[in-house]
């Protein structure tokens, strides 16, 4: 028997057992990494699907709004109309109400006139079976279009009309003992009962400023033609749901602020053109 055989058998130290055990750890780490990567991929796919769905929903809403505007307001089929929806569309569609929609178009035909129109609507029902919560609009016309409008007013010298911020102005002539005297009149635009009203704000005779009373003293009743308020009914140019609430000259354009009855989306009578008394 060798000396090695006579040596007692020693137990394996417990520390050595534990030192050999960690071989499986990397496998568990790889498992967690796989889970994390898999979760990340799912999140990315969900985000992509959301944005794809959002893009489709937004496109659907803008196309539907455009079609409804063209159809219900009898606009040309090729009318360029821009539609903007505020916020994410999908949640609003699910909720049944669009919080804010802005619709704008340039050179919109308005019964013989053309103007740039912008409408902002809030709380718009998706199904279109209830009134809009609130809506307002602006219509902008240039000098030429305003001349066309004022040409329909009896006695107004529309061919001399100009826009001179903040006023509308025109020139004419008054007869004074057989002599034609040039008169320039500045008019302040306002809205009253839905009509456009142009009221005298300043008068010049032969280049010199003069008061209304002085003009009457010199020209008598002849002066009434330049001292009167000029009232223009605008209802016939717009749907019955729209009322003019304010008017101002901005640069070389006349801008009208409008209030829109929210029931226009479902009431054919409000979609029809208004009438003048």
PDB file of N, CA and C in Angstrom, residues 164-238:
ATOM      1  N   UNK A 164     -57.613 103.011 -46.691  1.00  0.00           N
ATOM      2  CA  UNK A 164     -56.558 103.820 -46.083  1.00  0.00           C
ATOM      3  C   UNK A 164     -56.639 103.598 -44.571  1.00  0.00           C
ATOM      4  N   UNK A 165     -55.967 102.540 -44.102  1.00  0.00           N
ATOM      5  CA  UNK A 165     -56.068 102.127 -42.699  1.00  0.00           C
ATOM      6  C   UNK A 165     -55.986 103.321 -41.739  1.00  0.00           C
ATOM      7  N   UNK A 166     -56.940 103.457 -40.819  1.00  0.00           N
ATOM      8  CA  UNK A 166     -58.007 102.506 -40.462  1.00  0.00           C
ATOM      9  C   UNK A 166     -59.337 102.773 -41.154  1.00  0.00           C
ATOM     10  N   UNK A 167     -59.327 103.592 -42.206  1.00  0.00           N
ATOM     11  CA  UNK A 167     -60.585 104.009 -42.824  1.00  0.00           C
ATOM     12  C   UNK A 167     -60.758 103.493 -44.244  1.00  0.00           C
ATOM     13  N   UNK A 168     -62.000 103.611 -44.696  1.00  0.00           N
ATOM     14  CA  UNK A 168     -62.340 103.496 -46.109  1.00  0.00           C
ATOM     15  C   UNK A 168     -62.506 104.930 -46.602  1.00  0.00           C
ATOM     16  N   UNK A 169     -62.060 105.236 -47.797  1.00  0.00           N
ATOM     17  CA  UNK A 169     -62.144 106.610 -48.281  1.00  0.00           C
ATOM     18  C   UNK A 169     -62.659 106.643 -49.714  1.00  0.00           C
ATOM     19  N   UNK A 170     -63.272 107.764 -50.068  1.00  0.00           N
ATOM     20  CA  UNK A 170     -63.678 107.974 -51.454  1.00  0.00           C
ATOM     21  C   UNK A 170     -63.597 109.462 -51.769  1.00  0.00           C
ATOM     22  N   UNK A 171     -63.611 109.785 -53.046  1.00  0.00           N
ATOM     23  CA  UNK A 171     -63.623 111.183 -53.486  1.00  0.00           C
ATOM     24  C   UNK A 171     -64.825 111.403 -54.388  1.00  0.00           C
ATOM     25  N   UNK A 172     -65.310 112.639 -54.369  1.00  0.00           N
ATOM     26  CA  UNK A 172     -66.428 113.006 -55.225  1.00  0.00           C
ATOM     27  C   UNK A 172     -66.346 114.515 -55.483  1.00  0.00           C
ATOM     28  N   UNK A 173     -67.359 115.061 -56.076  1.00  0.00           N
ATOM     29  CA  UNK A 173     -67.403 116.505 -56.325  1.00  0.00           C
ATOM     30  C   UNK A 173     -68.768 117.043 -55.921  1.00  0.00           C
ATOM     31  N   UNK A 174     -68.754 118.233 -55.340  1.00  0.00           N
ATOM     32  CA  UNK A 174     -69.993 118.926 -55.002  1.00  0.00           C
ATOM     33  C   UNK A 174     -70.065 120.221 -55.812  1.00  0.00           C
ATOM     34  N   UNK A 175     -71.268 120.571 -56.200  1.00  0.00           N
ATOM     35  CA  UNK A 175     -71.452 121.780 -57.007  1.00  0.00           C
ATOM     36  C   UNK A 175     -71.642 122.996 -56.095  1.00  0.00           C
ATOM     37  N   UNK A 176     -70.832 124.031 -56.329  1.00  0.00           N
ATOM     38  CA  UNK A 176     -70.923 125.263 -55.535  1.00  0.00           C
ATOM     39  C   UNK A 176     -71.016 126.434 -56.507  1.00  0.00           C
ATOM     40  N   UNK A 177     -72.256 126.944 -56.675  1.00  0.00           N
ATOM     41  CA  UNK A 177     -72.529 128.009 -57.634  1.00  0.00           C
ATOM     42  C   UNK A 177     -72.010 127.654 -59.019  1.00  0.00           C
ATOM     43  N   UNK A 178     -72.288 126.429 -59.405  1.00  0.00           N
ATOM     44  CA  UNK A 178     -71.914 125.984 -60.737  1.00  0.00           C
ATOM     45  C   UNK A 178     -70.494 125.486 -60.859  1.00  0.00           C
ATOM     46  N   UNK A 179     -69.727 125.582 -59.797  1.00  0.00           N
ATOM     47  CA  UNK A 179     -68.338 125.119 -59.812  1.00  0.00           C
ATOM     48  C   UNK A 179     -68.251 123.768 -59.110  1.00  0.00           C
ATOM     49  N   UNK A 180     -67.579 122.798 -59.738  1.00  0.00           N
ATOM     50  CA  UNK A 180     -67.402 121.476 -59.143  1.00  0.00           C
ATOM     51  C   UNK A 180     -66.214 121.502 -58.180  1.00  0.00           C
ATOM     52  N   UNK A 181     -66.515 121.251 -56.914  1.00  0.00           N
ATOM     53  CA  UNK A 181     -65.489 121.307 -55.863  1.00  0.00           C
ATOM     54  C   UNK A 181     -65.140 119.885 -55.426  1.00  0.00           C
ATOM     55  N   UNK A 182     -63.846 119.515 -55.472  1.00  0.00           N
ATOM     56  CA  UNK A 182     -63.459 118.154 -55.065  1.00  0.00           C
ATOM     57  C   UNK A 182     -63.585 117.964 -53.547  1.00  0.00           C
ATOM     58  N   UNK A 183     -64.152 116.833 -53.177  1.00  0.00           N
ATOM     59  CA  UNK A 183     -64.345 116.501 -51.762  1.00  0.00           C
ATOM     60  C   UNK A 183     -63.816 115.089 -51.512  1.00  0.00           C
ATOM     61  N   UNK A 184     -63.010 114.947 -50.469  1.00  0.00           N
ATOM     62  CA  UNK A 184     -62.506 113.627 -50.063  1.00  0.00           C
ATOM     63  C   UNK A 184     -63.102 113.285 -48.706  1.00  0.00           C
ATOM     64  N   UNK A 185     -63.597 112.063 -48.583  1.00  0.00           N
ATOM     65  CA  UNK A 185     -64.279 111.646 -47.353  1.00  0.00           C
ATOM     66  C   UNK A 185     -63.640 110.369 -46.816  1.00  0.00           C
ATOM     67  N   UNK A 186     -63.335 110.386 -45.516  1.00  0.00           N
ATOM     68  CA  UNK A 186     -62.863 109.179 -44.832  1.00  0.00           C
ATOM     69  C   UNK A 186     -64.035 108.572 -44.070  1.00  0.00           C
ATOM     70  N   UNK A 187     -64.186 107.261 -44.168  1.00  0.00           N
ATOM     71  CA  UNK A 187     -65.308 106.564 -43.550  1.00  0.00           C
ATOM     72  C   UNK A 187     -64.803 105.508 -42.574  1.00  0.00           C
ATOM     73  N   UNK A 188     -65.414 105.459 -41.408  1.00  0.00           N
ATOM     74  CA  UNK A 188     -65.066 104.438 -40.422  1.00  0.00           C
ATOM     75  C   UNK A 188     -65.986 103.236 -40.603  1.00  0.00           C
ATOM     76  N   UNK A 189     -65.424 102.039 -40.827  1.00  0.00           N
ATOM     77  CA  UNK A 189     -66.269 100.852 -40.994  1.00  0.00           C
ATOM     78  C   UNK A 189     -66.647 100.240 -39.645  1.00  0.00           C
ATOM     79  N   UNK A 190     -67.910  99.883 -39.497  1.00  0.00           N
ATOM     80  CA  UNK A 190     -68.388  99.188 -38.306  1.00  0.00           C
ATOM     81  C   UNK A 190     -69.423  98.152 -38.734  1.00  0.00           C
ATOM     82  N   UNK A 191     -69.826  97.324 -37.779  1.00  0.00           N
ATOM     83  CA  UNK A 191     -70.885  96.347 -38.024  1.00  0.00           C
ATOM     84  C   UNK A 191     -72.069  96.696 -37.131  1.00  0.00           C
ATOM     85  N   UNK A 192     -73.273  96.688 -37.703  1.00  0.00           N
ATOM     86  CA  UNK A 192     -74.488  96.977 -36.940  1.00  0.00           C
ATOM     87  C   UNK A 192     -75.596  96.053 -37.423  1.00  0.00           C
ATOM     88  N   UNK A 193     -76.115  95.244 -36.512  1.00  0.00           N
ATOM     89  CA  UNK A 193     -77.175  94.290 -36.853  1.00  0.00           C
ATOM     90  C   UNK A 193     -76.775  93.394 -38.022  1.00  0.00           C
ATOM     91  N   UNK A 194     -75.508  93.051 -38.087  1.00  0.00           N
ATOM     92  CA  UNK A 194     -75.033  92.166 -39.143  1.00  0.00           C
ATOM     93  C   UNK A 194     -74.710  92.858 -40.450  1.00  0.00           C
ATOM     94  N   UNK A 195     -74.936  94.171 -40.528  1.00  0.00           N
ATOM     95  CA  UNK A 195     -74.654  94.924 -41.752  1.00  0.00           C
ATOM     96  C   UNK A 195     -73.305  95.636 -41.646  1.00  0.00           C
ATOM     97  N   UNK A 196     -72.740  95.972 -42.800  1.00  0.00           N
ATOM     98  CA  UNK A 196     -71.555  96.816 -42.862  1.00  0.00           C
ATOM     99  C   UNK A 196     -72.015  98.263 -42.921  1.00  0.00           C
ATOM    100  N   UNK A 197     -71.500  99.089 -42.027  1.00  0.00           N
ATOM    101  CA  UNK A 197     -71.864 100.501 -41.998  1.00  0.00           C
ATOM    102  C   UNK A 197     -70.596 101.335 -42.141  1.00  0.00           C
ATOM    103  N   UNK A 198     -70.610 102.274 -43.102  1.00  0.00           N
ATOM    104  CA  UNK A 198     -69.493 103.197 -43.315  1.00  0.00           C
ATOM    105  C   UNK A 198     -69.954 104.593 -42.912  1.00  0.00           C
ATOM    106  N   UNK A 199     -69.326 105.143 -41.878  1.00  0.00           N
ATOM    107  CA  UNK A 199     -69.746 106.437 -41.336  1.00  0.00           C
ATOM    108  C   UNK A 199     -68.654 107.481 -41.539  1.00  0.00           C
ATOM    109  N   UNK A 200     -69.026 108.722 -41.934  1.00  0.00           N
ATOM    110  CA  UNK A 200     -68.034 109.774 -42.165  1.00  0.00           C
ATOM    111  C   UNK A 200     -67.188 110.048 -40.917  1.00  0.00           C
ATOM    112  N   UNK A 201     -65.876 110.098 -41.112  1.00  0.00           N
ATOM    113  CA  UNK A 201     -64.963 110.366 -40.001  1.00  0.00           C
ATOM    114  C   UNK A 201     -64.116 111.603 -40.256  1.00  0.00           C
ATOM    115  N   UNK A 202     -63.947 111.961 -41.512  1.00  0.00           N
ATOM    116  CA  UNK A 202     -63.149 113.130 -41.860  1.00  0.00           C
ATOM    117  C   UNK A 202     -63.509 113.615 -43.258  1.00  0.00           C
ATOM    118  N   UNK A 203     -63.440 114.942 -43.457  1.00  0.00           N
ATOM    119  CA  UNK A 203     -63.817 115.530 -44.745  1.00  0.00           C
ATOM    120  C   UNK A 203     -62.772 116.559 -45.155  1.00  0.00           C
ATOM    121  N   UNK A 204     -62.409 116.529 -46.424  1.00  0.00           N
ATOM    122  CA  UNK A 204     -61.522 117.540 -46.987  1.00  0.00           C
ATOM    123  C   UNK A 204     -62.188 118.144 -48.218  1.00  0.00           C
ATOM    124  N   UNK A 205     -62.181 119.462 -48.287  1.00  0.00           N
ATOM    125  CA  UNK A 205     -62.718 120.174 -49.444  1.00  0.00           C
ATOM    126  C   UNK A 205     -61.568 120.927 -50.104  1.00  0.00           C
ATOM    127  N   UNK A 206     -61.308 120.582 -51.355  1.00  0.00           N
ATOM    128  CA  UNK A 206     -60.196 121.191 -52.093  1.00  0.00           C
ATOM    129  C   UNK A 206     -58.887 121.065 -51.311  1.00  0.00           C
ATOM    130  N   UNK A 207     -58.714 119.939 -50.616  1.00  0.00           N
ATOM    131  CA  UNK A 207     -57.473 119.676 -49.898  1.00  0.00           C
ATOM    132  C   UNK A 207     -57.425 120.192 -48.480  1.00  0.00           C
ATOM    133  N   UNK A 208     -58.454 120.920 -48.022  1.00  0.00           N
ATOM    134  CA  UNK A 208     -58.473 121.477 -46.667  1.00  0.00           C
ATOM    135  C   UNK A 208     -59.510 120.750 -45.818  1.00  0.00           C
ATOM    136  N   UNK A 209     -59.132 120.421 -44.586  1.00  0.00           N
ATOM    137  CA  UNK A 209     -60.066 119.749 -43.692  1.00  0.00           C
ATOM    138  C   UNK A 209     -61.203 120.691 -43.310  1.00  0.00           C
ATOM    139  N   UNK A 210     -62.395 120.093 -43.164  1.00  0.00           N
ATOM    140  CA  UNK A 210     -63.573 120.890 -42.844  1.00  0.00           C
ATOM    141  C   UNK A 210     -64.515 120.047 -42.005  1.00  0.00           C
ATOM    142  N   UNK A 211     -65.275 120.688 -41.136  1.00  0.00           N
ATOM    143  CA  UNK A 211     -66.223 119.956 -40.303  1.00  0.00           C
ATOM    144  C   UNK A 211     -67.506 119.698 -41.079  1.00  0.00           C
ATOM    145  N   UNK A 212     -68.302 118.772 -40.571  1.00  0.00           N
ATOM    146  CA  UNK A 212     -69.575 118.448 -41.214  1.00  0.00           C
ATOM    147  C   UNK A 212     -70.513 119.650 -41.181  1.00  0.00           C
ATOM    148  N   UNK A 213     -70.538 120.358 -40.057  1.00  0.00           N
ATOM    149  CA  UNK A 213     -71.421 121.526 -39.947  1.00  0.00           C
ATOM    150  C   UNK A 213     -71.014 122.607 -40.942  1.00  0.00           C
ATOM    151  N   UNK A 214     -69.731 122.840 -41.072  1.00  0.00           N
ATOM    152  CA  UNK A 214     -69.245 123.858 -42.010  1.00  0.00           C
ATOM    153  C   UNK A 214     -69.575 123.473 -43.447  1.00  0.00           C
ATOM    154  N   UNK A 215     -69.468 122.167 -43.746  1.00  0.00           N
ATOM    155  CA  UNK A 215     -69.789 121.700 -45.095  1.00  0.00           C
ATOM    156  C   UNK A 215     -71.257 121.941 -45.414  1.00  0.00           C
ATOM    157  N   UNK A 216     -72.133 121.689 -44.439  1.00  0.00           N
ATOM    158  CA  UNK A 216     -73.560 121.925 -44.649  1.00  0.00           C
ATOM    159  C   UNK A 216     -73.847 123.415 -44.851  1.00  0.00           C
ATOM    160  N   UNK A 217     -73.145 124.251 -44.115  1.00  0.00           N
ATOM    161  CA  UNK A 217     -73.343 125.695 -44.268  1.00  0.00           C
ATOM    162  C   UNK A 217     -73.003 126.143 -45.684  1.00  0.00           C
ATOM    163  N   UNK A 218     -71.962 125.574 -46.251  1.00  0.00           N
ATOM    164  CA  UNK A 218     -71.502 126.007 -47.566  1.00  0.00           C
ATOM    165  C   UNK A 218     -72.293 125.377 -48.706  1.00  0.00           C
ATOM    166  N   UNK A 219     -72.678 124.106 -48.532  1.00  0.00           N
ATOM    167  CA  UNK A 219     -73.282 123.387 -49.655  1.00  0.00           C
ATOM    168  C   UNK A 219     -74.748 123.014 -49.442  1.00  0.00           C
ATOM    169  N   UNK A 220     -75.269 123.253 -48.250  1.00  0.00           N
ATOM    170  CA  UNK A 220     -76.674 122.945 -48.005  1.00  0.00           C
ATOM    171  C   UNK A 220     -76.961 121.458 -48.101  1.00  0.00           C
ATOM    172  N   UNK A 221     -78.138 121.133 -48.644  1.00  0.00           N
ATOM    173  CA  UNK A 221     -78.563 119.728 -48.712  1.00  0.00           C
ATOM    174  C   UNK A 221     -77.679 118.920 -49.656  1.00  0.00           C
ATOM    175  N   UNK A 222     -76.956 119.597 -50.534  1.00  0.00           N
ATOM    176  CA  UNK A 222     -76.062 118.885 -51.449  1.00  0.00           C
ATOM    177  C   UNK A 222     -75.004 118.118 -50.666  1.00  0.00           C
ATOM    178  N   UNK A 223     -74.662 118.624 -49.483  1.00  0.00           N
ATOM    179  CA  UNK A 223     -73.625 117.992 -48.671  1.00  0.00           C
ATOM    180  C   UNK A 223     -74.073 116.657 -48.086  1.00  0.00           C
ATOM    181  N   UNK A 224     -75.377 116.411 -48.073  1.00  0.00           N
ATOM    182  CA  UNK A 224     -75.877 115.172 -47.460  1.00  0.00           C
ATOM    183  C   UNK A 224     -75.309 113.917 -48.119  1.00  0.00           C
ATOM    184  N   UNK A 225     -74.962 114.022 -49.389  1.00  0.00           N
ATOM    185  CA  UNK A 225     -74.459 112.858 -50.112  1.00  0.00           C
ATOM    186  C   UNK A 225     -73.126 112.366 -49.552  1.00  0.00           C
ATOM    187  N   UNK A 226     -72.367 113.258 -48.914  1.00  0.00           N
ATOM    188  CA  UNK A 226     -71.084 112.838 -48.349  1.00  0.00           C
ATOM    189  C   UNK A 226     -71.118 112.751 -46.827  1.00  0.00           C
ATOM    190  N   UNK A 227     -72.224 113.166 -46.230  1.00  0.00           N
ATOM    191  CA  UNK A 227     -72.321 113.151 -44.772  1.00  0.00           C
ATOM    192  C   UNK A 227     -73.175 112.001 -44.241  1.00  0.00           C
ATOM    193  N   UNK A 228     -73.724 111.229 -45.109  1.00  0.00           N
ATOM    194  CA  UNK A 228     -74.605 110.135 -44.689  1.00  0.00           C
ATOM    195  C   UNK A 228     -73.810 108.889 -44.311  1.00  0.00           C
ATOM    196  N   UNK A 229     -74.452 108.020 -43.539  1.00  0.00           N
ATOM    197  CA  UNK A 229     -73.920 106.682 -43.299  1.00  0.00           C
ATOM    198  C   UNK A 229     -74.306 105.794 -44.472  1.00  0.00           C
ATOM    199  N   UNK A 230     -73.374 104.971 -44.894  1.00  0.00           N
ATOM    200  CA  UNK A 230     -73.630 104.031 -45.981  1.00  0.00           C
ATOM    201  C   UNK A 230     -73.766 102.630 -45.378  1.00  0.00           C
ATOM    202  N   UNK A 231     -74.944 102.040 -45.544  1.00  0.00           N
ATOM    203  CA  UNK A 231     -75.217 100.729 -44.950  1.00  0.00           C
ATOM    204  C   UNK A 231     -75.324  99.671 -46.041  1.00  0.00           C
ATOM    205  N   UNK A 232     -74.621  98.567 -45.826  1.00  0.00           N
ATOM    206  CA  UNK A 232     -74.603  97.482 -46.809  1.00  0.00           C
ATOM    207  C   UNK A 232     -75.019  96.182 -46.125  1.00  0.00           C
ATOM    208  N   UNK A 233     -76.055  95.553 -46.643  1.00  0.00           N
ATOM    209  CA  UNK A 233     -76.478  94.255 -46.118  1.00  0.00           C
ATOM    210  C   UNK A 233     -75.527  93.177 -46.642  1.00  0.00           C
ATOM    211  N   UNK A 234     -74.991  92.390 -45.725  1.00  0.00           N
ATOM    212  CA  UNK A 234     -74.045  91.335 -46.097  1.00  0.00           C
ATOM    213  C   UNK A 234     -74.651  89.935 -46.008  1.00  0.00           C
ATOM    214  N   UNK A 235     -75.861  89.836 -45.474  1.00  0.00           N
ATOM    215  CA  UNK A 235     -76.455  88.521 -45.211  1.00  0.00           C
ATOM    216  C   UNK A 235     -76.556  87.661 -46.461  1.00  0.00           C
ATOM    217  N   UNK A 236     -76.864  88.270 -47.597  1.00  0.00           N
ATOM    218  CA  UNK A 236     -77.071  87.495 -48.817  1.00  0.00           C
ATOM    219  C   UNK A 236     -75.782  86.877 -49.362  1.00  0.00           C
ATOM    220  N   UNK A 237     -74.648  87.315 -48.856  1.00  0.00           N
ATOM    221  CA  UNK A 237     -73.373  86.789 -49.335  1.00  0.00           C
ATOM    222  C   UNK A 237     -72.866  85.610 -48.508  1.00  0.00           C
ATOM    223  N   UNK A 238     -73.586  85.269 -47.428  1.00  0.00           N
ATOM    224  CA  UNK A 238     -73.106  84.233 -46.514  1.00  0.00           C
ATOM    225  C   UNK A 238     -74.248  83.327 -46.069  1.00  0.00           C
TER     226      UNK A 238
END
